Amino acid sequence: MGNKELPHHGHGPGEIALRVRRLESLLVEKGLVDPAAMDELVDRYENRVGPRNGARVVARAWTDPAYRIRLMENATEAIRELGYQGRQGEHMQVVENTPDVHNVVVCTLCSCYPWPVLGLPPAWYKSSAYRARVVSEPRTVLEEFGVTLDEDVEVRVWDSTAEIRYLVIPQRPRGTGSLSEDELADLVSRDAMIGVALAGKPDSRS
Amino acid sequence: MGNKELPHHGHGPGEIALRVRRLESLLVEKGLVDPAAMDELVDRYENRVGPRNGARVVARAWTDPAYRIRLMENATEAIRELGYQGRQGEHMQVVENTPDVHNVVVCTLCSCYPWPVLGLPPAWYKSSAYRARVVSEPRTVLEEFGVTLDEDVEVRVWDSTAEIRYLVIPQRPRGTGSLSEDELADLVSRDAMIGVALAGKPDSRS
Amino acid sequence: MNSVHDLGGMHGFGMIDRSQQENFVQPWERTVFALTLACGMLGRWNLDESRFARERMDPGDYLKGSYYEHWLHGLELLLKEKGLVSENELASGSPEGSSDLSAIPAGRMAALLERGGPTAMDNTDVPAFRAGDPVLVRTFNPKTHTRAPRYIRGKRGVVATCHGAHVFPDSHASGTDRLPAYLYNVRFEAGEIWGAGDAQGNSSVHVDVFEPYMEADHA
Amino acid sequence: MNSVHDLGGMHGFGMIDRSQQENFVQPWERTVFALTLACGMLGRWNLDESRFARERMDPGDYLKGSYYEHWLHGLELLLKEKGLVSENELASGSPEGSSDLSAIPAGRMAALLERGGPTAMDNTDVPAFRAGDPVLVRTFNPKTHTRAPRYIRGKRGVVATCHGAHVFPDSHASGTDRLPAYLYNVRFEAGEIWGAGDAQGNSSVHVDVFEPYMEADHA
């Protein structure tokens, strides 16, 4: 790999790490990037913004019918009510699973994902295989993730080709009528909000 | 490159040569391949079968009107008259350039090519760039090869998707009325019979 | 552009590796992520230009490379194209001159990220379509950036929603002004896209489609 | 299958390197060429299976690899799939058992190559189309081998010639019997394929299309 590339475009694991260190040092030395700002960026998305945000949105929608209506009508505003907003979530839409419709989200052209509510995507979401397959064989992909749907349940795949970001509202599991909003949020995995899992199940670690 | 592959699937220039030698030795030792047959195969297509065959077909068509008619009606048979036949030329069709139509040949799906009349294809014919581009921007590709056509000349691209193999009959250059068939064949390059050159010009070495 | 980034409906990639649960797989990926965001905030290019820069990666390198290798390629390309760094500087890692731009300080990050980059715009035109309208995606194959994946081109769908006007990415990716275009969510039946024999039953694909990509379907 | 071998109309590959005038670029390529032909003559697979084996190469490897790397991949895959060599033997290069097949001797090569592998067949059906007929290529996206490139699917053309019946590659590639299908040369106007705005003027693409890929165009 990379034998057609210029020398500084190395591709081996060590080479690429070196190339990145060189670029970082260049940009910092030129005054284009503030190292503290880099730390802030990574810390924010690695430690502070993640799928717990989306889970709170879902749990609120499950428990507060008025909120659910606001969320369906203007997701961006309703999500901002809970304090989540900004980059890669400027224009949100929720898609609600029902007994008749199951929704699943992808970005076939790059890997768009609703950062304010889900954080940064898992690597499998960005993989060629997921991006290629889920639009053309969604039922097979869902089965590989452990979600087997009846034939009479319609599968809707949402391809995020523009700046609208999609959040799946999974069906509320049965027998959860007595749970608090926080307890309900615990049942909502990242995968359920992408649409490759149901609520009440853990994420897709295989 | 190849870091997802099994160890014996090396890709570096040295690795791949080693992998091929190992395969060759395995197949010869297992009695599946005769080394003398391998030599015969390479020698045939490297030294004996090449574009000179196609050039003779073209020169004959230019000088013998009855042959030209037979060639247009059943190229496979007419080419066999000159002794050229067989693998990757089982079903031949010629496409004739005229003042109004210029033809050019490609195989977008692999790299099909009429071996009995042209030998094995140059590497550029098999490249991703040629296969990708000549069907969608034939005039630009032809210009890169030095062939500039008036807008009122139709460009026809022939994509060899089945087992029909195409040979372009270029236009006979002006002022060649006194030349012998052999002299005319000298004017017919491989590139002219692919359709990326005109007769009377050398091949595409840049 | 029709390159390998346009992955919808492609075959040959095997199973999805569900063990890849983390965003950052290699430590250097954090650096690429942070550098890309920090440099993007300098305001010398927009998000559509970033995407187009990643798409212009050599197709084989794109497929063999990881996600953050695409980002790294795009960042280096834009830094060079916009004149922020030279080829020599990239190769050596040592600055040869000063820049007239100043790094965004850490303290401004939160506010910038919380604001993000909304693409909604006013548009004085009337939307050409409304929910329920049958539409036909045009046949076009630009060499430049587009957000119409190949798999919907030439296909018929029905408008599900109008999202209002948004920045039209195809022109924005070449660094021109923000031009508004109405954006619609369009529902395509799976059979229309993949063919009745190859589509999976009772499924559809919803795609956000800009008005210039479409015409009314009179069939 | 929709993989990266289906290159027609793709972007991002840059200029054509016209300095590549030879067929064999590396010395080992001669060996791969000869091994592929010699093994093919053993009769354990057909040409369509060879093509399908090459198409199943990892898409990134396909694009980064040279032409004869595709052949090498296809040959190794078929040798394994057809049970002629084992994975262990490939890795070691040393035979672990004997084969019930015998190499084709050098003396038979010329005759075999001059005969080739004609694909013309008799077909008791009547051709569905004839020259001048307007046709529509079906929308289909098989995961298996097909010789209908993506760029003609869903497109309208006009039959230029009927080539008679030939072996249908889509089923032949899975190792089944030779089934006949009528084969036509179909002319597609460039604008129909690429769109009026992106096609080059006064140009057309002629593609050999098997009857099962098409229906009559009643539009």
CSV table of C-alpha atoms in Angstrom, one decimal, chain C residues 6-98:
chain,number,residue,atom,x,y,z
C,6,ASP,CA,-20.4,6.3,-3.0
C,7,LEU,CA,-20.8,2.9,-1.4
C,8,GLY,CA,-24.6,2.3,-1.3
C,9,GLY,CA,-25.5,-1.0,-2.9
C,10,MET,CA,-21.9,-2.1,-3.6
C,11,HIS,CA,-20.9,-5.7,-3.1
C,12,GLY,CA,-17.7,-7.5,-2.1
C,13,PHE,CA,-17.0,-5.9,1.3
C,14,GLY,CA,-17.9,-9.0,3.3
C,15,MET,CA,-19.5,-9.0,6.8
C,16,ILE,CA,-19.7,-6.0,9.0
C,17,ASP,CA,-17.0,-6.2,11.7
C,18,ARG,CA,-19.2,-5.6,14.7
C,19,SER,CA,-16.2,-5.8,17.0
C,20,GLN,CA,-15.2,-2.3,15.9
C,21,GLN,CA,-17.1,-0.6,18.7
C,22,GLU,CA,-14.9,2.4,19.3
C,23,ASN,CA,-14.7,5.5,17.2
C,24,PHE,CA,-10.9,5.9,17.5
C,25,VAL,CA,-9.1,2.6,16.6
C,26,GLN,CA,-5.5,3.9,16.5
C,27,PRO,CA,-4.2,6.6,18.9
C,28,TRP,CA,-3.2,8.9,15.9
C,29,GLU,CA,-6.9,9.0,14.9
C,30,ARG,CA,-7.6,11.3,17.8
C,31,THR,CA,-5.0,13.7,16.5
C,32,VAL,CA,-6.5,13.7,13.0
C,33,PHE,CA,-9.9,14.3,14.4
C,34,ALA,CA,-8.8,17.2,16.5
C,35,LEU,CA,-6.6,18.7,13.7
C,36,THR,CA,-9.4,18.5,11.2
C,37,LEU,CA,-11.9,20.2,13.4
C,38,ALA,CA,-9.5,22.8,14.6
C,39,CYS,CA,-8.3,23.7,11.1
C,40,GLY,CA,-11.8,23.7,9.7
C,41,MET,CA,-12.7,26.4,12.2
C,42,LEU,CA,-10.1,28.7,10.7
C,43,GLY,CA,-12.8,29.3,8.1
C,44,ARG,CA,-10.7,28.8,5.0
C,45,TRP,CA,-13.0,26.0,3.7
C,46,ASN,CA,-16.4,24.7,4.3
C,47,LEU,CA,-17.8,21.2,5.1
C,48,ASP,CA,-18.7,20.4,1.5
C,49,GLU,CA,-15.1,21.2,0.5
C,50,SER,CA,-13.9,18.9,3.2
C,51,ARG,CA,-16.1,16.1,1.9
C,52,PHE,CA,-15.0,16.7,-1.7
C,53,ALA,CA,-11.3,16.6,-0.6
C,54,ARG,CA,-11.8,13.2,1.0
C,55,GLU,CA,-13.6,11.9,-2.1
C,56,ARG,CA,-10.7,12.9,-4.2
C,57,MET,CA,-8.4,10.4,-2.5
C,58,ASP,CA,-7.1,7.7,-4.8
C,59,PRO,CA,-9.9,5.1,-5.0
C,60,GLY,CA,-7.7,2.2,-4.0
C,61,ASP,CA,-6.2,4.1,-1.1
C,62,TYR,CA,-9.7,5.2,0.0
C,63,LEU,CA,-10.9,1.6,0.2
C,64,LYS,CA,-7.8,0.2,1.9
C,65,GLY,CA,-7.5,3.2,4.2
C,66,SER,CA,-9.4,3.7,7.5
C,67,TYR,CA,-11.9,6.4,8.0
C,68,TYR,CA,-9.4,8.8,9.6
C,69,GLU,CA,-7.0,8.2,6.8
C,70,HIS,CA,-9.7,9.7,4.5
C,71,TRP,CA,-9.8,12.7,6.9
C,72,LEU,CA,-6.0,12.9,7.0
C,73,HIS,CA,-5.9,12.9,3.2
C,74,GLY,CA,-8.6,15.6,3.0
C,75,LEU,CA,-6.9,17.8,5.6
C,76,GLU,CA,-3.5,17.7,3.9
C,77,LEU,CA,-5.0,18.4,0.5
C,78,LEU,CA,-7.0,21.4,1.7
C,79,LEU,CA,-4.1,22.8,3.7
C,80,LYS,CA,-2.1,22.7,0.5
C,81,GLU,CA,-4.8,23.9,-1.9
C,82,LYS,CA,-5.7,26.8,0.4
C,83,GLY,CA,-2.1,27.8,0.8
C,84,LEU,CA,-1.9,27.2,4.5
C,85,VAL,CA,1.0,24.8,4.2
C,86,SER,CA,3.4,24.0,1.4
C,87,GLU,CA,4.2,20.5,0.0
C,88,ASN,CA,7.7,21.0,1.4
C,89,GLU,CA,6.4,21.8,4.9
C,90,LEU,CA,4.2,18.8,4.8
C,91,ALA,CA,7.1,16.6,3.9
C,92,SER,CA,9.5,18.0,6.5
C,93,GLY,CA,7.1,18.9,9.3
C,94,SER,CA,9.0,22.2,9.7
C,95,PRO,CA,7.5,25.6,9.0
C,96,GLU,CA,9.1,27.7,6.3
C,97,GLY,CA,7.1,30.8,6.8
C,98,SER,CA,4.6,32.4,9.1
